Amino acid sequence: MTNLHFNYKDVFRAGRLGFSAKKMWIVFLGFLVGYIGYDILSYLAYIAAGIEIGEIWQIFRLMPMFPVDALWPWYSWVIWIVGALWWICVSLLVGVAVSKITYEQLRGDEFYEIKDALKFALKTGKSAILAPFVLILFMLSLVVMGLILALITRIPWFGVVFFAVMSIPAFAVCLFILYLVLVTLVALLIGPSIVGATGNDTFDTLFESFSVINDQPWRFITYQVLLQGVIIAGVVILAFFS
């Protein structure tokens, strides 16, 4: 079992822990599955918009993106968004599998198998997906309720008074939505690690995400900055030897 310091020193283990053929293979498979699904759905989105497949190939080749200078029908946007969500969900599941392997490695099991990690990710990984999804739905519901209440302000005389009374609560709700955006980003970043290490359900994953942003914000930010430095150094070293 690896003896951890439970402070910034453990961040510098990330390069060594990440340089693993087993983990890189899982990430590659996840990237391939996510990319193929996104690529097919993106092509379908363009085809549904009336664009010939040859024209799509001439512009984008193997990586179609959303149009920046053309108007898509709504159903093309729906298809493209489904493809993007597919890639994000696959990436989160891969993160759960890699985190599970790392967790077992730190416990002393260096031979934890890929198939076991993938089974674990498929069984419990929905928590890493649903946690940010629940937060996004909650924020959208707050926005919709705000828009509905905003219609009341169009009533003559009463609407002006209602706007004055509700302006302060509306400002508080806007700050709360901004707070939820930060928690959502945290859930996307460390949700797979939470699930991989604990096997938590969606509620517990949300609880841990809120705990990080409330109780450990500066530690989280500092560790992320240090981790980016380790990642850059690791990529540069690997690129040099490659």
Short mmCIF file of C-alpha atoms in Angstrom, two decimals:
data_model
loop_
_atom_site.label_atom_id
_atom_site.label_comp_id
_atom_site.label_asym_id
_atom_site.label_seq_id
_atom_site.Cartn_x
_atom_site.Cartn_y
_atom_site.Cartn_z
CA MET A 1 0.00 0.00 0.00
CA THR A 2 1.34 3.42 -0.97
CA ASN A 3 1.90 5.83 1.91
CA LEU A 4 0.30 9.17 0.99
CA HIS A 5 1.05 12.58 2.49
CA PHE A 6 -2.47 13.93 1.88
CA ASN A 7 -1.08 17.32 0.88
CA TYR A 8 0.47 19.00 -2.16
CA LYS A 9 3.30 16.43 -2.27
CA ASP A 10 0.91 13.77 -3.55
CA VAL A 11 0.15 15.86 -6.66
CA PHE A 12 3.66 15.20 -7.95
CA ARG A 13 2.88 11.46 -8.05
CA ALA A 14 0.40 12.12 -10.86
CA GLY A 15 3.01 11.93 -13.60
CA ARG A 16 4.28 8.55 -12.46
CA LEU A 17 0.79 7.20 -11.81
CA GLY A 18 -0.45 8.44 -15.15
CA PHE A 19 2.44 6.95 -17.12
CA SER A 20 0.82 3.53 -17.30
CA ALA A 21 0.17 1.50 -20.43
CA LYS A 22 -2.98 0.10 -18.83
CA LYS A 23 -4.46 3.54 -18.12
CA MET A 24 -3.37 5.04 -21.42
CA TRP A 25 -4.97 2.12 -23.25
CA ILE A 26 -8.29 2.69 -21.45
CA VAL A 27 -8.15 6.40 -22.26
CA PHE A 28 -7.39 5.60 -25.90
CA LEU A 29 -10.32 3.19 -26.14
CA GLY A 30 -12.61 5.76 -24.52
CA PHE A 31 -11.39 8.47 -26.87
CA LEU A 32 -11.98 6.19 -29.86
CA VAL A 33 -15.51 5.18 -28.81
CA GLY A 34 -16.46 8.76 -27.94
CA TYR A 35 -14.95 10.14 -31.13
CA ILE A 36 -16.65 7.62 -33.43
CA GLY A 37 -20.07 8.32 -31.91
CA TYR A 38 -19.52 12.09 -32.11
CA ASP A 39 -18.21 11.88 -35.67
CA ILE A 40 -21.19 9.86 -36.94
CA LEU A 41 -23.76 12.10 -35.25
CA SER A 42 -22.01 15.26 -36.44
CA TYR A 43 -22.11 14.05 -40.03
CA LEU A 44 -25.79 13.18 -39.58
CA ALA A 45 -26.44 16.68 -38.23
CA TYR A 46 -24.91 18.26 -41.33
CA ILE A 47 -26.72 15.86 -43.65
CA ALA A 48 -30.01 16.65 -41.90
CA ALA A 49 -29.30 20.32 -42.57
CA GLY A 50 -29.19 19.57 -46.30
CA ILE A 51 -25.40 19.60 -46.79
CA GLU A 52 -23.84 16.98 -49.04
CA ILE A 53 -21.49 14.48 -47.42
CA GLY A 54 -18.75 15.34 -49.92
CA GLU A 55 -18.90 19.01 -48.95
CA ILE A 56 -18.70 18.09 -45.26
CA TRP A 57 -15.61 15.98 -45.98
CA GLN A 58 -13.95 18.78 -47.94
CA ILE A 59 -14.41 21.23 -45.07
CA PHE A 60 -13.91 19.15 -41.92
CA ARG A 61 -12.48 15.75 -42.89
CA LEU A 62 -12.77 13.57 -39.77
CA MET A 63 -13.72 16.24 -37.24
CA PRO A 64 -16.99 18.04 -38.07
CA MET A 65 -17.70 20.98 -35.77
CA PHE A 66 -20.82 23.07 -35.37
CA PRO A 67 -21.25 25.76 -38.06
CA VAL A 68 -20.06 29.27 -37.26
CA ASP A 69 -21.38 31.00 -40.39
CA ALA A 70 -24.47 28.96 -41.31
CA LEU A 71 -27.91 28.51 -39.83
CA TRP A 72 -28.87 24.99 -38.83
CA PRO A 73 -32.43 23.76 -38.32
CA TRP A 74 -33.25 22.91 -34.73
CA TYR A 75 -33.16 19.15 -35.30
CA SER A 76 -29.57 19.36 -36.61
CA TRP A 77 -28.57 21.13 -33.41
CA VAL A 78 -30.28 18.38 -31.39
CA ILE A 79 -28.33 15.68 -33.23
CA TRP A 80 -25.03 17.53 -32.79
CA ILE A 81 -25.66 18.15 -29.07
CA VAL A 82 -26.44 14.45 -28.57
CA GLY A 83 -23.09 13.62 -30.19
CA ALA A 84 -21.24 16.07 -27.95
CA LEU A 85 -22.99 14.70 -24.86
CA TRP A 86 -22.08 11.17 -25.94
CA TRP A 87 -18.39 12.10 -26.04
CA ILE A 88 -18.59 13.82 -22.63
CA CYS A 89 -20.36 10.84 -21.03
CA VAL A 90 -17.83 8.37 -22.43
CA SER A 91 -14.99 10.57 -21.16
CA LEU A 92 -16.51 10.64 -17.66
CA LEU A 93 -16.88 6.84 -17.64
CA VAL A 94 -13.27 6.48 -18.74
CA GLY A 95 -12.27 8.79 -15.91
CA VAL A 96 -14.07 6.53 -13.45
CA ALA A 97 -12.26 3.44 -14.81
CA VAL A 98 -8.83 5.11 -14.64
CA SER A 99 -9.55 6.43 -11.14
CA LYS A 100 -10.57 2.95 -9.99
CA ILE A 101 -7.33 1.45 -11.30
CA THR A 102 -5.32 4.20 -9.60
CA TYR A 103 -7.21 3.72 -6.35
CA GLU A 104 -6.52 -0.02 -6.34
CA GLN A 105 -2.89 0.66 -7.29
CA LEU A 106 -2.47 2.98 -4.29
CA ARG A 107 -3.97 0.24 -2.11
CA GLY A 108 -1.25 -2.12 -3.34
CA ASP A 109 -3.06 -4.03 -6.11
CA GLU A 110 -0.80 -3.44 -9.12
CA PHE A 111 -2.59 -6.11 -11.18
CA TYR A 112 -6.13 -4.76 -11.09
CA GLU A 113 -7.49 -5.70 -14.51
CA ILE A 114 -8.85 -3.44 -17.21
CA LYS A 115 -12.05 -5.47 -17.59
CA ASP A 116 -12.79 -5.11 -13.87
CA ALA A 117 -12.26 -1.36 -14.08
CA LEU A 118 -14.58 -1.10 -17.09
CA LYS A 119 -17.25 -3.19 -15.35
CA PHE A 120 -16.98 -0.93 -12.32
CA ALA A 121 -17.26 2.18 -14.50
CA LEU A 122 -20.34 0.88 -16.35
CA LYS A 123 -21.97 -0.10 -13.05
CA THR A 124 -21.30 3.01 -10.95
CA GLY A 125 -20.15 5.59 -13.51
CA LYS A 126 -23.67 6.95 -13.99
CA SER A 127 -23.14 8.89 -10.77
CA ALA A 128 -20.30 10.87 -12.38
CA ILE A 129 -22.62 11.65 -15.31
CA LEU A 130 -25.79 12.43 -13.36
CA ALA A 131 -24.15 14.71 -10.79
CA PRO A 132 -23.35 17.59 -13.20
CA PHE A 133 -26.49 16.79 -15.22
CA VAL A 134 -28.70 17.29 -12.14
CA LEU A 135 -27.00 20.61 -11.41
CA ILE A 136 -27.49 21.80 -14.99
CA LEU A 137 -31.19 20.85 -14.91
CA PHE A 138 -31.62 22.69 -11.62
CA MET A 139 -29.99 25.83 -13.04
CA LEU A 140 -32.18 25.64 -16.13
CA SER A 141 -35.28 25.34 -13.94
CA LEU A 142 -34.24 28.48 -12.03
CA VAL A 143 -33.76 30.35 -15.31
CA VAL A 144 -37.16 29.21 -16.62
CA MET A 145 -38.88 30.26 -13.39
CA GLY A 146 -37.13 33.62 -13.63
CA LEU A 147 -38.37 34.10 -17.18
CA ILE A 148 -41.92 33.23 -16.13
CA LEU A 149 -41.78 35.74 -13.27
CA ALA A 150 -40.31 38.31 -15.66
CA LEU A 151 -43.55 38.16 -17.68
CA ILE A 152 -45.38 39.56 -14.65
CA THR A 153 -43.34 42.76 -14.91
CA ARG A 154 -45.12 43.48 -18.22
CA ILE A 155 -48.41 44.01 -16.39
CA PRO A 156 -49.16 47.77 -16.27
CA TRP A 157 -48.62 49.48 -12.90
CA PHE A 158 -48.32 46.25 -10.91
CA GLY A 159 -45.41 45.03 -13.01
CA VAL A 160 -43.23 47.97 -12.03
CA VAL A 161 -43.87 47.39 -8.33
CA PHE A 162 -43.30 43.65 -8.72
CA PHE A 163 -39.98 44.30 -10.47
CA ALA A 164 -38.81 46.59 -7.67
CA VAL A 165 -39.77 44.09 -4.97
CA MET A 166 -38.26 41.05 -6.72
CA SER A 167 -35.01 42.66 -7.91
CA ILE A 168 -33.06 41.79 -4.74
CA PRO A 169 -34.22 38.12 -4.62
CA ALA A 170 -33.49 37.86 -8.35
CA PHE A 171 -29.96 39.15 -7.78
CA ALA A 172 -29.46 36.55 -5.02
CA VAL A 173 -30.70 33.78 -7.35
CA CYS A 174 -28.26 34.94 -10.05
CA LEU A 175 -25.37 34.68 -7.59
CA PHE A 176 -26.61 31.23 -6.57
CA ILE A 177 -26.65 30.14 -10.23
CA LEU A 178 -23.07 31.35 -10.61
CA TYR A 179 -22.16 29.30 -7.54
CA LEU A 180 -23.84 26.24 -9.08
CA VAL A 181 -21.84 26.77 -12.28
CA LEU A 182 -18.62 26.53 -10.24
CA VAL A 183 -19.86 23.37 -8.49
CA THR A 184 -20.76 21.87 -11.87
CA LEU A 185 -17.23 22.47 -13.14
CA VAL A 186 -15.83 20.84 -10.00
CA ALA A 187 -18.16 17.86 -10.46
CA LEU A 188 -16.98 17.44 -14.06
CA LEU A 189 -13.32 17.62 -13.01
CA ILE A 190 -13.27 15.37 -9.95
CA GLY A 191 -16.60 13.53 -10.15
CA PRO A 192 -15.00 10.51 -11.87
CA SER A 193 -12.29 10.41 -9.19
CA ILE A 194 -14.89 10.57 -6.43
CA VAL A 195 -16.86 7.69 -7.93
CA GLY A 196 -13.72 5.70 -8.76
CA ALA A 197 -12.41 5.92 -5.20
CA THR A 198 -15.66 5.56 -3.25
CA GLY A 199 -18.29 4.08 -5.58
CA ASN A 200 -20.68 6.79 -4.38
CA ASP A 201 -24.13 7.36 -5.78
CA THR A 202 -25.23 10.64 -7.38
CA PHE A 203 -26.22 12.33 -4.12
CA ASP A 204 -22.91 11.53 -2.42
CA THR A 205 -20.98 12.68 -5.50
CA LEU A 206 -22.85 15.99 -5.39
CA PHE A 207 -22.18 16.26 -1.65
CA GLU A 208 -18.45 15.74 -2.16
CA SER A 209 -18.40 18.31 -4.99
CA PHE A 210 -20.10 20.90 -2.79
CA SER A 211 -17.70 20.06 0.05
CA VAL A 212 -14.68 20.69 -2.17
CA ILE A 213 -15.90 24.11 -3.31
CA ASN A 214 -17.05 25.10 0.20
CA ASP A 215 -14.36 23.67 2.49
CA GLN A 216 -11.26 23.29 0.30
CA PRO A 217 -11.44 25.96 -2.46
CA TRP A 218 -7.85 27.24 -2.27
CA ARG A 219 -6.42 23.76 -1.84
CA PHE A 220 -8.40 22.60 -4.86
CA ILE A 221 -7.24 25.54 -7.00
CA THR A 222 -3.61 25.15 -5.90
CA TYR A 223 -3.62 21.42 -6.58
CA GLN A 224 -5.14 21.95 -10.03
CA VAL A 225 -2.42 24.50 -10.90
CA LEU A 226 0.31 22.12 -9.70
CA LEU A 227 -1.32 19.26 -11.60
CA GLN A 228 -1.31 21.25 -14.85
CA GLY A 229 2.42 21.80 -14.38
CA VAL A 230 2.97 18.06 -13.87
CA ILE A 231 0.85 17.30 -16.96
CA ILE A 232 2.80 19.73 -19.14
CA ALA A 233 6.13 18.37 -17.92
CA GLY A 234 5.00 14.78 -18.51
CA VAL A 235 3.77 15.52 -22.03
CA VAL A 236 7.00 17.35 -22.91
CA ILE A 237 9.15 14.46 -21.63
CA LEU A 238 7.04 11.85 -23.44
CA ALA A 239 7.10 13.92 -26.65
CA PHE A 240 10.88 14.26 -26.44
CA PHE A 241 11.43 10.52 -26.16
CA SER A 242 8.79 9.82 -28.78
#
